[in-house]
Coordinates of C-alpha atoms (C1' of nucleotides) in Angstrom, one line a residue:
Chain O
M1353 CA 173.5 -345.2 -10.5
I1354 CA 171.0 -342.7 -11.2
K1355 CA 170.6 -340.3 -14.4
H1356 CA 169.3 -337.1 -14.3
A1357 CA 166.4 -337.7 -11.8
T1358 CA 167.7 -336.1 -8.9
V1359 CA 170.5 -334.8 -10.2
P1360 CA 170.9 -330.6 -9.4
E1361 CA 171.5 -328.1 -12.3
E1362 CA 174.3 -327.0 -10.9
T1363 CA 176.5 -330.5 -10.8
M1364 CA 175.4 -331.7 -14.9
Q1365 CA 176.8 -328.2 -15.8
R1366 CA 180.1 -328.7 -14.1
M1367 CA 179.8 -332.0 -15.1
L1368 CA 180.9 -330.5 -18.7
V1369 CA 182.9 -328.2 -16.8
Y1370 CA 185.2 -331.6 -15.6
L1371 CA 184.9 -333.4 -18.8
R1372 CA 186.9 -330.9 -20.2
E1373 CA 189.4 -330.0 -17.8
L1374 CA 190.0 -333.8 -18.1
D1375 CA 190.0 -333.9 -21.7
C1376 CA 193.4 -331.7 -21.1
M1377 CA 194.1 -333.6 -18.5
L1378 CA 194.8 -336.5 -20.7
R1379 CA 196.4 -334.4 -23.7
E1380 CA 198.7 -333.8 -20.7
G1381 CA 199.4 -337.8 -20.3
K1382 CA 198.0 -337.3 -16.8
E1383 CA 196.8 -340.8 -16.1
T1384 CA 194.6 -340.5 -12.8
F1385 CA 193.4 -337.5 -10.5
S1386 CA 192.1 -337.0 -7.5
S1387 CA 189.0 -335.1 -6.3
Q1388 CA 191.5 -332.8 -4.5
E1389 CA 194.0 -332.3 -7.8
L1390 CA 191.1 -331.2 -9.8
A1391 CA 189.2 -329.0 -7.3
E1392 CA 192.7 -327.1 -6.8
I1393 CA 192.3 -326.4 -10.7
L1394 CA 188.7 -325.2 -11.4
H1395 CA 189.2 -323.2 -7.2
M1396 CA 186.3 -325.6 -6.0
N1397 CA 185.8 -327.6 -2.7
P1398 CA 186.8 -331.6 -3.6
A1399 CA 184.0 -332.9 -1.8
Q1400 CA 182.0 -330.8 -4.1
V1401 CA 183.7 -332.7 -7.4
R1402 CA 183.4 -336.1 -5.3
K1403 CA 179.4 -335.8 -4.5
D1404 CA 179.0 -334.7 -8.3
F1405 CA 181.0 -338.1 -9.7
S1406 CA 179.3 -339.8 -6.5
Y1407 CA 175.9 -339.0 -8.2
F1408 CA 176.4 -341.2 -10.9
G1409 CA 178.4 -343.7 -9.4
G1410 CA 181.3 -344.9 -7.1
F1411 CA 184.5 -343.9 -10.3
G1412 CA 187.5 -343.8 -8.1
K1413 CA 189.6 -346.2 -5.7
R1414 CA 189.8 -345.6 -2.2
G1415 CA 193.7 -344.1 -1.2
V1416 CA 194.6 -344.0 -5.1
G1417 CA 191.7 -341.4 -6.5
Y1418 CA 190.6 -341.2 -10.1
E1419 CA 191.3 -342.8 -13.9
T1420 CA 191.6 -340.4 -16.6
E1421 CA 190.3 -342.1 -19.4
A1422 CA 188.2 -344.0 -17.9
M1423 CA 186.8 -341.1 -16.1
V1424 CA 186.3 -339.3 -19.3
R1425 CA 184.7 -342.1 -20.9
E1426 CA 181.7 -341.9 -18.4
L1427 CA 181.2 -337.8 -18.1
R1428 CA 180.8 -338.3 -22.1
A1429 CA 178.0 -341.4 -22.1
I1430 CA 176.5 -338.8 -19.0
L1431 CA 176.2 -335.9 -21.2
N1432 CA 175.2 -337.7 -24.2
L1433 CA 178.1 -336.6 -25.7
N1434 CA 179.8 -340.2 -26.9
R1435 CA 178.3 -339.6 -30.2
T1436 CA 177.4 -336.8 -33.2
W1437 CA 175.0 -334.6 -33.4
R1438 CA 173.4 -333.5 -36.5
I1439 CA 172.7 -329.6 -36.3
A1440 CA 170.9 -326.8 -38.5
L1441 CA 172.0 -323.4 -38.3
I1442 CA 169.9 -320.9 -39.4
G1443 CA 171.7 -317.5 -40.2
V1444 CA 174.9 -317.1 -41.6
G1445 CA 175.5 -313.9 -41.4
N1446 CA 179.0 -313.2 -39.1
I1447 CA 179.1 -315.7 -36.8
G1448 CA 177.0 -318.5 -38.3
S1449 CA 180.2 -318.4 -41.2
A1450 CA 182.3 -318.5 -38.0
L1451 CA 180.7 -321.6 -36.3
L1452 CA 180.2 -323.2 -40.7
K1453 CA 183.6 -322.6 -40.3
N1454 CA 184.5 -323.5 -36.9
P1455 CA 186.7 -327.5 -36.5
E1456 CA 186.4 -327.0 -33.2
L1457 CA 182.5 -328.3 -32.8
R1458 CA 182.7 -331.1 -35.2
R1459 CA 185.7 -332.9 -33.5
Q1460 CA 183.4 -332.2 -30.7
G1461 CA 180.6 -334.4 -31.7
F1462 CA 178.3 -331.6 -33.6
D1463 CA 177.9 -331.8 -36.3
I1464 CA 176.3 -328.9 -38.7
V1465 CA 175.0 -331.2 -41.5
L1466 CA 172.5 -328.4 -42.9
A1467 CA 172.7 -324.3 -43.6
F1468 CA 170.1 -321.4 -43.9
D1469 CA 169.3 -318.5 -44.4
N1470 CA 166.3 -316.1 -46.5
S1471 CA 169.0 -313.7 -48.2
P1472 CA 169.7 -314.5 -52.0
R1473 CA 173.3 -313.1 -51.8
V1474 CA 174.4 -316.0 -49.9
I1475 CA 171.6 -318.7 -50.6
G1476 CA 173.6 -321.9 -53.1
K1477 CA 177.3 -320.3 -51.3
R1478 CA 179.0 -322.8 -49.4
V1479 CA 180.5 -322.3 -46.4
G1480 CA 182.6 -324.7 -44.1
G1481 CA 181.6 -327.2 -46.1
V1482 CA 178.2 -326.7 -46.1
T1483 CA 175.7 -324.9 -48.8
V1484 CA 172.9 -323.3 -47.5
E1485 CA 170.0 -323.1 -48.1
D1486 CA 166.6 -321.7 -48.6
V1487 CA 164.7 -321.2 -45.0
A1488 CA 162.2 -321.8 -46.8
D1489 CA 163.2 -325.2 -47.0
L1490 CA 163.8 -325.7 -43.4
A1491 CA 161.1 -327.9 -42.6
A1492 CA 161.6 -330.1 -44.6
R1493 CA 165.2 -330.3 -44.9
V1494 CA 165.2 -330.9 -41.2
Q1495 CA 163.4 -333.9 -41.9
A1496 CA 165.3 -335.9 -44.7
E1497 CA 168.0 -334.6 -42.5
K1498 CA 167.1 -336.0 -39.1
V1499 CA 169.5 -333.6 -38.1
E1500 CA 168.2 -332.8 -34.1
L1501 CA 169.5 -329.7 -32.9
A1502 CA 168.5 -326.0 -34.4
I1503 CA 171.1 -323.3 -33.9
I1504 CA 170.1 -319.4 -34.5
A1505 CA 172.4 -316.9 -35.6
T1506 CA 170.3 -314.2 -37.5
P1507 CA 169.4 -311.1 -36.1
V1508 CA 167.2 -310.8 -33.1
E1509 CA 164.3 -309.2 -35.4
A1510 CA 164.5 -312.5 -37.1
A1511 CA 165.0 -315.0 -34.3
P1512 CA 161.2 -315.5 -32.8
G1513 CA 160.2 -316.1 -36.4
V1514 CA 162.8 -318.3 -36.8
A1515 CA 162.4 -320.5 -33.8
D1516 CA 158.8 -321.2 -34.7
V1517 CA 160.1 -322.4 -38.4
V1518 CA 162.2 -324.8 -35.9
I1519 CA 160.1 -325.8 -33.1
E1520 CA 157.4 -326.7 -36.5
S1521 CA 160.3 -329.0 -38.1
G1522 CA 160.8 -330.6 -35.0
I1523 CA 163.9 -330.2 -33.2
K1524 CA 163.8 -330.0 -29.2
G1525 CA 167.1 -328.3 -28.6
I1526 CA 168.2 -324.8 -29.5
L1527 CA 171.4 -322.7 -29.3
C1528 CA 170.5 -318.8 -29.4
F1529 CA 173.0 -316.4 -30.4
A1530 CA 170.8 -313.4 -30.7
P1531 CA 170.0 -311.7 -27.3
C1532 CA 165.9 -312.3 -27.0
Q1533 CA 163.6 -314.3 -25.4
L1534 CA 162.5 -317.4 -27.3
H1535 CA 158.6 -318.2 -26.2
V1536 CA 158.9 -322.1 -27.0
P1537 CA 156.2 -325.4 -25.9
E1538 CA 156.9 -327.3 -22.6
G1539 CA 159.2 -329.7 -23.8
V1540 CA 161.8 -327.4 -26.3
R1541 CA 164.7 -326.6 -24.3
V1542 CA 166.9 -323.4 -25.9
V1543 CA 169.8 -322.2 -24.6
P1544 CA 171.3 -318.2 -25.1
V1545 CA 174.3 -317.6 -25.9
D1546 CA 173.8 -313.7 -25.4
I1547 CA 177.3 -312.0 -26.3
P1548 CA 176.4 -308.8 -24.7
M1549 CA 175.3 -310.8 -21.9
A1550 CA 178.2 -312.0 -21.2
L1551 CA 180.1 -308.8 -21.4
G1552 CA 177.5 -307.7 -18.5
Q1553 CA 178.9 -310.1 -16.4
L1554 CA 182.5 -309.2 -16.8
V1555 CA 181.5 -305.8 -15.9
Y1556 CA 178.9 -305.9 -12.9
R1557 CA 181.4 -306.0 -10.4
L1558 CA 184.3 -305.2 -11.9
E1559 CA 185.3 -301.7 -10.2
E1560 CA 184.8 -302.9 -6.7
Q1561 CA 187.9 -305.5 -6.9
Chain B
M307 CA 170.3 -298.8 -1.9
I308 CA 172.7 -301.5 -1.1
K309 CA 174.8 -302.2 -3.8
H310 CA 176.5 -305.5 -4.5
A311 CA 177.5 -306.6 -1.2
T312 CA 175.0 -308.5 0.1
V313 CA 173.3 -309.3 -3.2
P314 CA 173.4 -312.8 -4.5
E315 CA 175.2 -313.3 -8.2
E316 CA 172.2 -315.1 -9.3
T317 CA 170.8 -312.1 -8.5
M318 CA 173.0 -309.8 -10.6
Q319 CA 172.4 -312.7 -13.8
R320 CA 168.9 -312.3 -13.4
M321 CA 168.9 -308.6 -13.9
L322 CA 170.8 -308.8 -17.6
V323 CA 167.9 -310.6 -18.1
Y324 CA 165.7 -308.0 -17.0
L325 CA 167.2 -305.1 -18.7
R326 CA 167.6 -307.3 -21.9
E327 CA 163.5 -308.1 -21.8
L328 CA 162.8 -304.7 -20.4
D329 CA 164.4 -303.4 -23.5
C330 CA 162.4 -305.3 -25.9
M331 CA 159.3 -304.2 -23.7
L332 CA 160.8 -300.2 -24.3
R333 CA 160.6 -301.2 -28.3
E334 CA 157.1 -302.7 -28.1
G335 CA 156.2 -299.5 -26.3
K336 CA 155.4 -300.8 -22.8
E337 CA 155.2 -298.1 -20.7
T338 CA 154.7 -300.1 -17.1
F339 CA 154.7 -303.6 -16.1
S340 CA 153.9 -305.7 -12.7
S341 CA 155.6 -308.2 -11.7
Q342 CA 153.5 -310.8 -12.2
E343 CA 153.4 -309.8 -16.3
L344 CA 158.0 -310.4 -16.5
A345 CA 157.7 -313.4 -14.3
E346 CA 155.3 -315.0 -16.8
I347 CA 156.9 -313.5 -19.8
L348 CA 160.5 -315.4 -17.9
H349 CA 159.0 -318.4 -16.1
M350 CA 159.5 -317.4 -13.4
N351 CA 158.3 -316.8 -9.7
P352 CA 156.9 -312.6 -9.9
A353 CA 158.5 -312.8 -5.9
Q354 CA 161.5 -313.6 -7.6
V355 CA 161.5 -310.3 -9.0
R356 CA 160.1 -308.4 -6.8
K357 CA 162.9 -309.7 -4.6
D358 CA 165.6 -309.2 -7.1
F359 CA 164.7 -305.7 -7.4
S360 CA 164.3 -304.5 -3.6
Y361 CA 168.1 -305.6 -3.5
F362 CA 168.3 -302.1 -5.1
G363 CA 165.3 -299.9 -4.4
G364 CA 161.3 -299.6 -3.9
F365 CA 161.4 -298.9 -7.2
G366 CA 157.7 -299.5 -8.1
K367 CA 154.3 -298.0 -7.3
R368 CA 151.8 -300.6 -5.0
G369 CA 148.5 -301.4 -7.0
V370 CA 150.0 -300.5 -10.3
G371 CA 154.2 -301.8 -11.2
Y372 CA 157.0 -300.2 -12.1
E373 CA 157.7 -297.7 -15.2
T374 CA 159.6 -299.6 -17.6
E375 CA 161.7 -296.4 -18.7
A376 CA 162.5 -295.8 -15.5
M377 CA 163.0 -299.6 -14.6
V378 CA 165.9 -299.5 -17.7
R379 CA 167.8 -296.2 -16.4
E380 CA 168.1 -298.4 -12.8
L381 CA 169.2 -301.7 -14.1
R382 CA 172.1 -300.0 -16.1
A383 CA 173.0 -297.7 -13.6
I384 CA 173.3 -301.3 -11.4
L385 CA 174.6 -303.0 -13.9
N386 CA 177.6 -300.5 -14.4
L387 CA 176.2 -300.4 -18.5
N388 CA 175.1 -296.4 -18.1
R389 CA 178.5 -295.9 -20.5
T390 CA 181.1 -297.5 -22.9
W391 CA 183.4 -299.9 -22.8
R392 CA 186.9 -300.2 -24.3
I393 CA 187.9 -303.5 -25.3
A394 CA 190.9 -305.5 -27.1
L395 CA 190.4 -308.0 -29.3
I396 CA 193.0 -310.9 -29.1
G397 CA 192.6 -313.4 -31.9
V398 CA 191.3 -312.3 -35.2
G399 CA 189.9 -315.4 -36.9
N400 CA 186.8 -315.8 -37.9
I401 CA 185.1 -315.5 -34.5
G402 CA 186.8 -312.4 -33.7
S403 CA 186.0 -311.0 -37.1
A404 CA 182.3 -311.8 -36.6
L405 CA 182.7 -310.2 -33.6
L406 CA 185.0 -306.9 -34.5
K407 CA 181.7 -306.8 -37.4
N408 CA 179.1 -306.8 -35.1
P409 CA 176.7 -303.2 -35.0
E410 CA 175.2 -304.1 -31.9
L411 CA 178.0 -304.7 -29.8
R412 CA 178.4 -300.9 -30.2
R413 CA 174.7 -300.3 -29.9
Q414 CA 175.1 -301.5 -25.9
G415 CA 178.0 -300.1 -24.8
F416 CA 180.8 -302.2 -25.7
D417 CA 183.2 -301.0 -28.0
I418 CA 186.6 -303.4 -29.7
V419 CA 189.0 -300.0 -30.3
L420 CA 191.9 -302.2 -31.1
A421 CA 192.3 -305.8 -32.7
F422 CA 195.4 -307.7 -32.3
D423 CA 196.9 -311.2 -34.4
N424 CA 199.9 -313.1 -33.9
S425 CA 199.4 -314.2 -38.0
P426 CA 201.5 -311.7 -41.1
R427 CA 198.6 -312.4 -42.7
V428 CA 195.8 -310.0 -41.0
I429 CA 198.2 -307.8 -39.0
G430 CA 197.3 -304.4 -40.8
K431 CA 194.1 -305.4 -42.2
R432 CA 191.8 -303.7 -41.5
V433 CA 188.0 -305.2 -40.3
G434 CA 184.8 -303.3 -38.8
G435 CA 186.5 -300.2 -38.6
V436 CA 190.1 -301.1 -36.9
T437 CA 192.8 -302.0 -37.5
V438 CA 194.4 -305.3 -36.7
E439 CA 197.8 -304.9 -35.1
D440 CA 200.5 -306.9 -33.6
V441 CA 199.8 -309.4 -30.4
A442 CA 203.5 -307.7 -29.7
D443 CA 202.2 -304.0 -29.6
L444 CA 199.4 -305.3 -26.9
A445 CA 200.3 -304.0 -23.6
A446 CA 201.7 -300.2 -24.8
R447 CA 198.7 -300.0 -27.1
V448 CA 196.2 -301.1 -24.2
Q449 CA 197.6 -298.3 -22.1
A450 CA 198.3 -296.0 -24.3
E451 CA 194.0 -296.4 -25.7
K452 CA 193.1 -296.9 -21.7
V453 CA 191.0 -300.3 -23.1
E454 CA 189.3 -301.8 -20.1
L455 CA 188.8 -305.0 -21.5
A456 CA 189.8 -307.6 -23.2
I457 CA 187.9 -310.8 -25.3
I458 CA 190.1 -313.8 -26.1
A459 CA 189.1 -315.4 -29.2
T460 CA 192.2 -317.6 -30.5
P461 CA 192.4 -320.8 -30.8
V462 CA 192.6 -322.9 -27.6
E463 CA 196.5 -323.6 -27.8
A464 CA 197.1 -319.9 -27.6
A465 CA 194.5 -318.0 -24.5
P466 CA 196.7 -318.6 -22.0
G467 CA 199.9 -317.5 -23.3
V468 CA 197.2 -314.4 -24.2
A469 CA 195.6 -314.1 -21.4
D470 CA 198.7 -314.0 -19.3
V471 CA 200.2 -310.8 -21.7
V472 CA 196.9 -309.2 -21.4
I473 CA 197.3 -309.7 -17.2
E474 CA 199.8 -308.5 -17.9
S475 CA 198.8 -304.7 -19.9
G476 CA 196.4 -303.8 -16.4
I477 CA 193.3 -305.3 -17.6
K478 CA 191.0 -306.9 -14.8
G479 CA 187.9 -308.1 -17.0
I480 CA 188.0 -311.0 -20.0
L481 CA 185.7 -313.0 -22.2
C482 CA 187.0 -315.7 -23.4
F483 CA 185.7 -317.6 -26.1
A484 CA 188.8 -320.4 -26.0
P485 CA 187.2 -323.4 -24.4
C486 CA 189.6 -323.4 -21.3
Q487 CA 190.5 -322.8 -18.0
L488 CA 192.5 -319.5 -18.2
H489 CA 194.0 -319.3 -14.8
V490 CA 194.5 -316.1 -12.9
P491 CA 195.5 -314.0 -10.3
E492 CA 193.3 -312.5 -7.6
G493 CA 191.2 -309.6 -9.2
V494 CA 191.2 -310.7 -12.3
R495 CA 187.3 -311.9 -13.7
V496 CA 187.1 -313.9 -16.6
V497 CA 183.4 -315.1 -18.5
P498 CA 183.8 -317.7 -20.7
V499 CA 181.6 -318.2 -23.9
D500 CA 181.8 -321.9 -24.9
I501 CA 180.2 -322.8 -27.5
P502 CA 180.4 -326.8 -27.5
M503 CA 179.8 -326.1 -23.7
A504 CA 176.4 -324.5 -24.4
L505 CA 175.8 -327.5 -26.8
G506 CA 176.6 -329.9 -24.3
Q507 CA 174.1 -327.8 -22.3
L508 CA 171.3 -328.0 -24.3
V509 CA 171.9 -332.0 -25.1
Y510 CA 172.2 -333.4 -21.7
R511 CA 168.8 -333.2 -21.0
L512 CA 167.7 -333.5 -24.8
E513 CA 166.9 -337.7 -24.8
E514 CA 164.6 -337.8 -21.3
Q515 CA 161.5 -335.2 -21.9
Chain V
dT874 C1' 141.1 -303.0 -5.0
dC875 C1' 145.7 -304.6 -7.1
dT876 C1' 150.1 -304.7 -6.2
dT877 C1' 155.1 -303.9 -3.5
dG878 C1' 158.1 -305.2 -0.1
dT879 C1' 159.6 -308.1 2.4
dG880 C1' 160.0 -311.0 7.1
dA881 C1' 159.9 -316.3 7.9
dA882 C1' 159.3 -320.6 6.3
dA883 C1' 160.6 -323.9 2.7
dC884 C1' 164.3 -325.7 -0.9
dG885 C1' 168.3 -327.2 -2.1
dC886 C1' 173.1 -327.1 -3.1
dT887 C1' 177.7 -326.6 -0.5
dT888 C1' 180.3 -328.5 2.7
dC889 C1' 181.7 -330.7 6.9
dA890 C1' 184.0 -334.7 8.9
dC891 C1' 184.8 -338.8 9.1
dA892 C1' 183.5 -344.2 8.3
dG893 C1' 185.1 -346.9 5.1
dC894 C1' 188.6 -348.9 1.5
dA895 C1' 192.7 -350.2 -1.6
Chain I
dT431 C1' 198.3 -344.1 5.4
dG432 C1' 195.7 -342.0 2.0
dC433 C1' 191.3 -340.7 -0.7
dT434 C1' 186.9 -341.7 -1.9
dG435 C1' 181.6 -342.2 -0.8
dT436 C1' 178.7 -340.0 1.7
dG437 C1' 174.8 -338.2 5.5
dA438 C1' 174.6 -334.9 8.6
dA439 C1' 174.7 -329.7 9.5
dG440 C1' 175.1 -325.0 7.7
dC441 C1' 174.1 -321.9 4.7
dG442 C1' 172.2 -319.4 0.9
dT443 C1' 168.6 -318.8 -2.2
dT444 C1' 163.3 -319.5 -3.3
dT445 C1' 159.1 -319.4 -2.4
dC446 C1' 155.2 -318.0 0.7
dA447 C1' 152.2 -315.2 2.5
dC448 C1' 150.8 -310.7 3.9
dA449 C1' 150.8 -306.2 5.6
dA450 C1' 151.4 -301.2 3.5
dG451 C1' 150.0 -298.3 0.0
dA452 C1' 148.7 -295.8 -3.8

DNA sequence: TCTTGTGAAACGCTTCACAGCA
DNA sequence: TGCTGTGAAGCGTTTCACAAGA
């Protein structure tokens, strides 16, 4: 059972997709599944599913398949999703507010415990159960509250500056909604959620189909 | 100048990244760039940049580099982003409202012209300049307004049903915020924007660094 | 001289095909 | 018998290295 070292990036991404689908199977009461079944739902090759799983160990029973509940547990452990992550949100505008009010995040183990903005209009307000604080206090508060992840949901102009402050505070993982490239030192991971870019992906091959 | 046929999916994805960065360069007044410079900003290999561009033609000048403004125009054309796309939004909750109020989308050529919900609480309300309509009227309204794309921002339970109605109405591209697999016929393209999954990506390798 | 454009090599992921087991 | 686990083959992408050209 190796972990991460030789595992393709693509495999790790698919692990998240598998977990989401297996969670769904579990809700539907499906106790066991084969690589064939899972692959069909996700429009992929069954060998791919088995190869992906096999990077982390032999979880299945030959002739039978995989046990859904056990596999969900394994996937959560592999993906570091078997615990709660404490998050700071910076930028309580439209998207920021939507995230604070979204119960799905906490349910999945992502707990936004701090929220920051630079506008006196929102500082002090309570949104989704969190009181918005002044972004000037970010570093101190992040350390006090043992926050590990940041979500940047500011306008694009502010994002690079905010990223610097976030990194300064010791945070190693940033989810960034601002449509721009963040420049971060080695050891800090950024995952972009760029909605115009996602629409771009949607559009680029629409015509030929 | 070929288009799409033999171009790797990865290249198309990077084209969007190039365009975003070049837009940024343009704002900063940078009139020309080399593959070297662009690659450094994006942490990639310069040969990759040149190879990607070369799928669509020779846009550069040897010894000099590429002209930023011309390249932005080329990229927009290649990616079908040199026009406005008309979009229907389904689900005017937290995320849906945030999208309706987001001016960045229109600026990038994505115009949400219709919004739908099933709750009497929001139907008839005006959000971000669009009046929310009853989702029961979706097909007729989409056809009347010549809408080409849909954004699904409903709760996950409603998403599959909404997707069926959207597809029925003739739409060929769906941006989906609901964290679930949509089952769509050949010829319909779905791009997911799954925030818990993005946080999962962020988290899975944080510990080893 | 400097940087592009591009065959060819290197590399890594996906798929195959089948042995191994329940 | 049926499905997993996996070496090896296949295949597509990335990187190299250099000719071509401004």
